[in-house]
CSV table of C-alpha atoms and ligand atoms in Angstrom, one decimal:
chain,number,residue,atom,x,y,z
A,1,UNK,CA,7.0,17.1,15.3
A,2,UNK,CA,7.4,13.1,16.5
A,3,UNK,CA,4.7,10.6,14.7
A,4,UNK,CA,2.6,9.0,16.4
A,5,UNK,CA,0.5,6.3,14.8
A,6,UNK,CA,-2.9,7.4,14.8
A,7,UNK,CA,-6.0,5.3,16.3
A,8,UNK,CA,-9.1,4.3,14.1
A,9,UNK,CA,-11.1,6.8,16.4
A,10,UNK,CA,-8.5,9.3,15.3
A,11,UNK,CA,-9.2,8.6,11.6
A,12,UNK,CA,-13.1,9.1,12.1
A,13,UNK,CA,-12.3,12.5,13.6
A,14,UNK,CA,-10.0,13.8,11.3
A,15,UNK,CA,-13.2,13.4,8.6
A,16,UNK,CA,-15.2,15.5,10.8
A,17,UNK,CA,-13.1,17.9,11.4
A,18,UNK,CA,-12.3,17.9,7.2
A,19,UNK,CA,-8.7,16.7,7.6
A,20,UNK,CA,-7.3,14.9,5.0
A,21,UNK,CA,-5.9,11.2,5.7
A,22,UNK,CA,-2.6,10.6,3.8
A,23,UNK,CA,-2.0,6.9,2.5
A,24,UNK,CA,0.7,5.1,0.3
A,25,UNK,CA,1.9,1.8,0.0
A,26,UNK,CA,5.0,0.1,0.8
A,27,UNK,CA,6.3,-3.4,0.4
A,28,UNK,CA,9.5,-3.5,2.2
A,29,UNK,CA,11.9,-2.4,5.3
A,30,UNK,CA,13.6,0.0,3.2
A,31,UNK,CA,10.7,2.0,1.4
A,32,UNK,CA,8.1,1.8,4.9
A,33,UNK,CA,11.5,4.2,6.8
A,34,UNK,CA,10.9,6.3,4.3
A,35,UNK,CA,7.2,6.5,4.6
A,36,UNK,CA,7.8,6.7,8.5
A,37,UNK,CA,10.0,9.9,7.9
A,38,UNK,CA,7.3,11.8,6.0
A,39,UNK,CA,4.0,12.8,7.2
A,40,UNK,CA,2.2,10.2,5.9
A,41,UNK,CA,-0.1,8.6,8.8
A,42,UNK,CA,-0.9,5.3,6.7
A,43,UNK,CA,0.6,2.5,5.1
A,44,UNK,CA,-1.1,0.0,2.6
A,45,UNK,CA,1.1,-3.0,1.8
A,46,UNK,CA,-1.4,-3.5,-1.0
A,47,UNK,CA,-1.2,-6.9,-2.9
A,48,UNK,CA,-0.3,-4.6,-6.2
A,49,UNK,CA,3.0,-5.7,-4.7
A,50,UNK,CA,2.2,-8.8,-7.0
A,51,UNK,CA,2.8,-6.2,-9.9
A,52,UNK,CA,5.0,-3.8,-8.9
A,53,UNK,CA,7.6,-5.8,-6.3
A,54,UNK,CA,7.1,-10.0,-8.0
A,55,UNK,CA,6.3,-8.8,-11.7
A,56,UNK,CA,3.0,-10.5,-12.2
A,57,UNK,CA,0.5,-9.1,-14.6
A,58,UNK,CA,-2.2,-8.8,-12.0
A,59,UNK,CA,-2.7,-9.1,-8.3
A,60,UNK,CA,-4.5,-12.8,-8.7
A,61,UNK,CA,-1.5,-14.5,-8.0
A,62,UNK,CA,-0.5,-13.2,-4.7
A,63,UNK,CA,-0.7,-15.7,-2.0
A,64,UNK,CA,-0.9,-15.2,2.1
A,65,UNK,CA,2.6,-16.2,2.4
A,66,UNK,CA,3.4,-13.2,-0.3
A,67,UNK,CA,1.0,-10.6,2.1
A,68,UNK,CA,2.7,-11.7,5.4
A,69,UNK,CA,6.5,-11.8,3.9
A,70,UNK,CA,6.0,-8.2,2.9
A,71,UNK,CA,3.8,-7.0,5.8
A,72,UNK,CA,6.4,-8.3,8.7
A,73,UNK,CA,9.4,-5.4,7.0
A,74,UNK,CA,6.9,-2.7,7.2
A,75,UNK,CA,6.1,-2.9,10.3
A,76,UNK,CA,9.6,-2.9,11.1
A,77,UNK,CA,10.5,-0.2,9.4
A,78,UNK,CA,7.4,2.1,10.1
A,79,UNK,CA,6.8,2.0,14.2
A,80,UNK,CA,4.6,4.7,14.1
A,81,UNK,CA,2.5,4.7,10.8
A,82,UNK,CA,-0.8,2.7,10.7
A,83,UNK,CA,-0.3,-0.4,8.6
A,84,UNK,CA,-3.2,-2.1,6.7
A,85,UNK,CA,-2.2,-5.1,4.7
A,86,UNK,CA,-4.6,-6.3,2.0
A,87,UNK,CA,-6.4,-9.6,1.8
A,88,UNK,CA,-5.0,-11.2,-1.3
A,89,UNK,CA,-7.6,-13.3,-4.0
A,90,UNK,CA,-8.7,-16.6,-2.7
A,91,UNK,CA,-7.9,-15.9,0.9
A,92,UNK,CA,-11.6,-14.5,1.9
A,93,UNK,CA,-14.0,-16.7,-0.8
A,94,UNK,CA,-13.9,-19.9,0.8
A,95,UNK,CA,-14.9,-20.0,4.3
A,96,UNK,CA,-15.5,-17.9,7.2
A,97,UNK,CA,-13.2,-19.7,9.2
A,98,UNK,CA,-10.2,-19.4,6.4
A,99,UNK,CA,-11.2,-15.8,6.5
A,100,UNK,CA,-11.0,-15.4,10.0
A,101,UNK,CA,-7.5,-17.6,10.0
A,102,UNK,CA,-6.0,-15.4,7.0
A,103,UNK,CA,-7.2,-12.0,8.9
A,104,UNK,CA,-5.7,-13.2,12.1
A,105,UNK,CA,-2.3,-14.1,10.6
A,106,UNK,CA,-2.2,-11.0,8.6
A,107,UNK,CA,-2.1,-9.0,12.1
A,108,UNK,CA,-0.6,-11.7,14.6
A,109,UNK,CA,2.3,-12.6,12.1
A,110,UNK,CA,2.4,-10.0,10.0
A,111,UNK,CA,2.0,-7.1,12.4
A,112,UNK,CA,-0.6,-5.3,10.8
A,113,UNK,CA,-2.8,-2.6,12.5
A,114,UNK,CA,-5.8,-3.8,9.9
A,115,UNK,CA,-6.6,-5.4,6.8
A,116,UNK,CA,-8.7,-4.5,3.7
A,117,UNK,CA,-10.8,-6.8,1.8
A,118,UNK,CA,-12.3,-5.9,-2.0
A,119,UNK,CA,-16.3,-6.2,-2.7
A,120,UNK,CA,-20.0,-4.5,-1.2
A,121,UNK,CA,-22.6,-6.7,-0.4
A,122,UNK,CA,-20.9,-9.8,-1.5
A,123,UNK,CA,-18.6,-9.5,1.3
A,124,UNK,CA,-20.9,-7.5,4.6
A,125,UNK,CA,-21.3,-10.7,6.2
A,126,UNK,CA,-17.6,-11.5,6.0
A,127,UNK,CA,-17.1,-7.9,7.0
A,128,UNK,CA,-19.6,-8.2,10.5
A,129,UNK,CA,-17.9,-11.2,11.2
A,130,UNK,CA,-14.5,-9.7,11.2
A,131,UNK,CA,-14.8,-6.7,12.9
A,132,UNK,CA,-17.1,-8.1,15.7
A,133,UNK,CA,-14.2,-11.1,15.9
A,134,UNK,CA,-11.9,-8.3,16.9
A,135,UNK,CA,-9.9,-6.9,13.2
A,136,UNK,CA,-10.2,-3.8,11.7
A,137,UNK,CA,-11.6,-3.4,8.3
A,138,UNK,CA,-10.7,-1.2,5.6
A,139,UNK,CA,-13.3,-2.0,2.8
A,140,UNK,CA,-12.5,-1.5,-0.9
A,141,UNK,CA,-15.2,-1.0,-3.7
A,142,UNK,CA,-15.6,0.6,-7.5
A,143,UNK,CA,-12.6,-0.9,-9.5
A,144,UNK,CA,-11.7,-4.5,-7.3
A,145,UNK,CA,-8.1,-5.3,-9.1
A,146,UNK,CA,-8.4,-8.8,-7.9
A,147,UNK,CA,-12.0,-9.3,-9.8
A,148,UNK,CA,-10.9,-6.8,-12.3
A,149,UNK,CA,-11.8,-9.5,-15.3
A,150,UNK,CA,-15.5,-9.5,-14.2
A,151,UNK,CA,-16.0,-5.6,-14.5
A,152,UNK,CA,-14.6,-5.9,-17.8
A,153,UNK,CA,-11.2,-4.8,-17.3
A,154,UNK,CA,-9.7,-1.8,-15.0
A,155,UNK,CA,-11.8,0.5,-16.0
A,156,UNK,CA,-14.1,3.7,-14.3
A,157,UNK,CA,-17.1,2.2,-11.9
A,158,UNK,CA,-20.6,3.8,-11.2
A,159,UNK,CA,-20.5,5.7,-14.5
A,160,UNK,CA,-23.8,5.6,-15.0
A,161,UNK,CA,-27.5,6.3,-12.4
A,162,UNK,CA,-27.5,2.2,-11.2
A,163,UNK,CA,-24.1,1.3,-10.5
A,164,UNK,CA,-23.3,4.6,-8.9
A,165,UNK,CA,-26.4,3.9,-6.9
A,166,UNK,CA,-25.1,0.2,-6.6
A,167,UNK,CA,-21.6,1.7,-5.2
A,168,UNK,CA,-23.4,4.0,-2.7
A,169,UNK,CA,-25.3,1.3,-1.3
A,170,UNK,CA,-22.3,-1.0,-0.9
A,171,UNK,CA,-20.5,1.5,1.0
A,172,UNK,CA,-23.2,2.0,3.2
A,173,UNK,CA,-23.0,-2.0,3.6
A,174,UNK,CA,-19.6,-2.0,4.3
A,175,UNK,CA,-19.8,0.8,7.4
A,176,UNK,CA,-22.9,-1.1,8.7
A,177,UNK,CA,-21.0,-4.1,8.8
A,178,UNK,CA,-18.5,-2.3,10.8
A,179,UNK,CA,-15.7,-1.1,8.3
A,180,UNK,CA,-13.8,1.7,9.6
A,181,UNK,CA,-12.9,3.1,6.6
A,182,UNK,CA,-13.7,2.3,2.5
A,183,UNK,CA,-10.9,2.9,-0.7
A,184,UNK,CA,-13.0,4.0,-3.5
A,185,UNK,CA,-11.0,3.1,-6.8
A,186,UNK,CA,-12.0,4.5,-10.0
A,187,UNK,CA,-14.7,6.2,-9.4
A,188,UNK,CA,-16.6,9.3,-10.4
A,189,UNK,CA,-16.0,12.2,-8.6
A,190,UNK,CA,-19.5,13.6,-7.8
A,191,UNK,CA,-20.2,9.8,-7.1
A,192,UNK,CA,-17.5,9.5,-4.7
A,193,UNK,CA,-18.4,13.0,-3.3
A,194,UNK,CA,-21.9,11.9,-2.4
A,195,UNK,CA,-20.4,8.6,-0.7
A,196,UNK,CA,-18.4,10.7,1.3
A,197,UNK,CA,-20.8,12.5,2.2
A,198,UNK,CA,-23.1,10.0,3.3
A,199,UNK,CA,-20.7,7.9,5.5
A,200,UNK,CA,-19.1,8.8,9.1
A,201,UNK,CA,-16.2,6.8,8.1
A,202,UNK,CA,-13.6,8.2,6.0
A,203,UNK,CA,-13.1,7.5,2.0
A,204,UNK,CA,-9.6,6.8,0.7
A,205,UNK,CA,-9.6,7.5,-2.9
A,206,UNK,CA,-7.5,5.9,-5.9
A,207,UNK,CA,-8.8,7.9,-9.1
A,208,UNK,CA,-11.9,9.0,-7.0
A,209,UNK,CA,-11.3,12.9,-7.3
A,210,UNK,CA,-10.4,15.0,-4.4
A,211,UNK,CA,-13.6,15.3,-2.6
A,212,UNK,CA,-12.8,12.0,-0.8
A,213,UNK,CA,-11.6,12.1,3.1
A,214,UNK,CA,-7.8,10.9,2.2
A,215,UNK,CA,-5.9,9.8,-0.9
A,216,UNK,CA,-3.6,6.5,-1.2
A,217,UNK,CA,-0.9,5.9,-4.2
A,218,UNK,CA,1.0,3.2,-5.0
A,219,UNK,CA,4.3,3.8,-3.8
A,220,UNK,CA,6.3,2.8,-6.9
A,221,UNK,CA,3.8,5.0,-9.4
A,222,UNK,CA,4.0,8.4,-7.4
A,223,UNK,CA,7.8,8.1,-7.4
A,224,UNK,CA,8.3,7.3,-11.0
A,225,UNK,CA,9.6,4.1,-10.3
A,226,UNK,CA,7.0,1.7,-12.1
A,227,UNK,CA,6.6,2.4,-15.8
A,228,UNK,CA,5.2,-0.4,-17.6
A,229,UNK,CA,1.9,1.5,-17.5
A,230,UNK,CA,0.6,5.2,-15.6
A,231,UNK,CA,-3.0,5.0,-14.6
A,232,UNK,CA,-4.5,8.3,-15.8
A,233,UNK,CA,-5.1,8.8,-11.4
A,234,UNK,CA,-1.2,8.8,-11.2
A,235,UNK,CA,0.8,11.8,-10.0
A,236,UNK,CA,4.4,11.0,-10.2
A,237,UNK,CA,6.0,13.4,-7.6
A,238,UNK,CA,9.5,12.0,-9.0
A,239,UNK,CA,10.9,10.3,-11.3
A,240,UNK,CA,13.0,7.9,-9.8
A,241,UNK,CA,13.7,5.2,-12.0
A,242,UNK,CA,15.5,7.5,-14.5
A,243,UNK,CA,18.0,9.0,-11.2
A,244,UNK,CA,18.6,5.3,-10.2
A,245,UNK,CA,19.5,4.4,-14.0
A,246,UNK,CA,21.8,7.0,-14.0
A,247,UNK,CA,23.5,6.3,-10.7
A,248,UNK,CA,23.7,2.3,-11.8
A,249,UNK,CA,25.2,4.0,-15.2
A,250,UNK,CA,27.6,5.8,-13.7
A,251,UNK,CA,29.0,3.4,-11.2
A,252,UNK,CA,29.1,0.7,-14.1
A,253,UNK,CA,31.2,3.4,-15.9
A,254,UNK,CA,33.3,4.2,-12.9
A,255,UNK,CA,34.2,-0.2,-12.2
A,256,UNK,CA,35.1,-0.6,-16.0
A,257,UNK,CA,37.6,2.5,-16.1
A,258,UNK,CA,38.6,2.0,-12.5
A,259,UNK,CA,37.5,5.3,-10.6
A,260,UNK,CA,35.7,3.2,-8.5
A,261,UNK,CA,36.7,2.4,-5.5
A,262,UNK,CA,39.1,5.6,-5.0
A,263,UNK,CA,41.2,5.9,-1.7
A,264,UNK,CA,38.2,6.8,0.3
A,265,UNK,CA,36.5,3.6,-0.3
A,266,UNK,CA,39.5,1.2,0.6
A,267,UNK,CA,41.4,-0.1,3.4
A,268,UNK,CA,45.1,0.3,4.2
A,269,UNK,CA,47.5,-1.5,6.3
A,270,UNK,CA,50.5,-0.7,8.5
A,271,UNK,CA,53.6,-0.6,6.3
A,272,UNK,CA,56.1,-2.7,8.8
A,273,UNK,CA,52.7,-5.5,8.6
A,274,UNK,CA,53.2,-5.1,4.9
A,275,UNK,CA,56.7,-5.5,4.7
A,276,UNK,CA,56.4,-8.6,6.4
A,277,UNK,CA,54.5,-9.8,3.8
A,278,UNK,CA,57.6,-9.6,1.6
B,1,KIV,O1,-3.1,-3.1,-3.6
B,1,KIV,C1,-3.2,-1.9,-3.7
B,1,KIV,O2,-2.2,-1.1,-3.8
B,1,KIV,C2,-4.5,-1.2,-3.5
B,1,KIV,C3,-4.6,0.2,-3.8
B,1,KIV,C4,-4.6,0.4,-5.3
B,1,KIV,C5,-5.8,0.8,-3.1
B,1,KIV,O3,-5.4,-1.9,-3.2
């Protein structure tokens, strides 16, 4: 069947009707075709690309240039996937009018069909004033990689009666303000069950059990690719990174005994042209 990039009304009635929203990220022209050639209806180019794409130890250092270098190739390479692009650290805490600016560019130059920001009630007013200005939301609460160091780490969220009630009440925030959707990262299940329960918008959960309304990985974890560390949440669907090791093995092997390049992968000439090299 073709894609077709779904709507934000579309995302709000696939919850009703209990349909699962499918989310992964991508970073790059390359991985978003492949994205676009699976069923997957949305793209995150999530500012873990400071980890898994530039090498950094957190997502702190990503910068607006970084978010709308990477966002511009997915949108190329994915026509008809819905592309949110994340809000990287420092681009949202200093004034509504930055805010606004770093939203805007985010979807005029990058492309983007929407962005996400991390926080609850920190960030509702922020949240109001984007939405009614005219850009989609995505809100993202429970473990907030870019303020990881104040929660103590990346660690579970809403573990116990107060900040689960804490979590519930942020997301409620965050759809009053206008969100149209809310990633819930690290969270219980049975607290993530009851947000989703209590919201019309859809959850997207990261290590948030499967009673959430869709489910985003990180690209380069589900396909084996990253392996400095594996998040308990991670499925790996593949393990990529030891088949591309082999294949960059075996073509090192093949230069140095001089398999490679055979016939097939080289170009002849006309005999007379070559004898008139003689
Ligand atoms: O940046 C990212 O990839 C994210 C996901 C972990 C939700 O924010």
């Amino acid at each position: 069947m073709e894609k077709r990039k779904p709507s934000i009304p579309q995302f709000k009635a696939w919850k009703e009707q209990g349909r699962k929203i499918r989310m992964a990220t991508a970073y790059d022209f390359s991985f978003a075709s492949l994205v676009e050639r699976s069923p997957i209806e949305m793209i995150l180019v999530g500012d873990s690309l400071g980890m898994v794409m530039l090498g950094y130890d957190s997502t702190v250092p990503v910068t607006m240039e970084d978010m709308v270098h990477h966002t511009k190739p997915v949108v190329r390479g994915a026509a008809n996937t819905f592309i949110v692009a994340d809000m990287p650290f420092g681009s949202y805490n200093v004034s509504l009018s930055e805010t606004m600016r770093n939203a805007n560019r985010l979807m005029q130059e990058g492309g983007a069909d929407a962005i996400k920001l991390e926080g609850g009630e920190g960030v509702l007013d922020l949240v109001a004033a984007l939405t009614s200005g005219g850009v989609p939301v995505m809100g993202h609460i429970g473990l907030t990689p870019q303020t990881a160091s104040q929660l103590g780490g990346f660690k579970v969220q809403g573990k116990d009666a107060a900040a689960a009630q804490q979590l519930i009440e942020d997301a409620m925030g965050l759809e009053e303000a206008g969100a149209f959707a809310v990633v819930l990262e690290c969270v219980p299940a049975p607290v993530a069950k009851m947000i989703s329960e209590k919201l019309s918008i859809p959850t997207i959960g990261i290590g948030a059990g499967p009673d959430c309304d869709g489910q985003v990985l990180v690209i380069h974890d589900l396909l084996g690719i990253f392996d400095r560390f594996t998040p308990k949440f991670v499925k790996k669907y593949a393990t990529l990174n030891g088949t591309i090791i082999d294949a960059l093995s075996t073509y090192a092997k093949e230069v140095e005994d001089g398999t490679f390049p055979g016939p097939e992968h080289s170009f002849g000439m006309v005999e007379e042209e070559l004898q008139r090299l003689y």
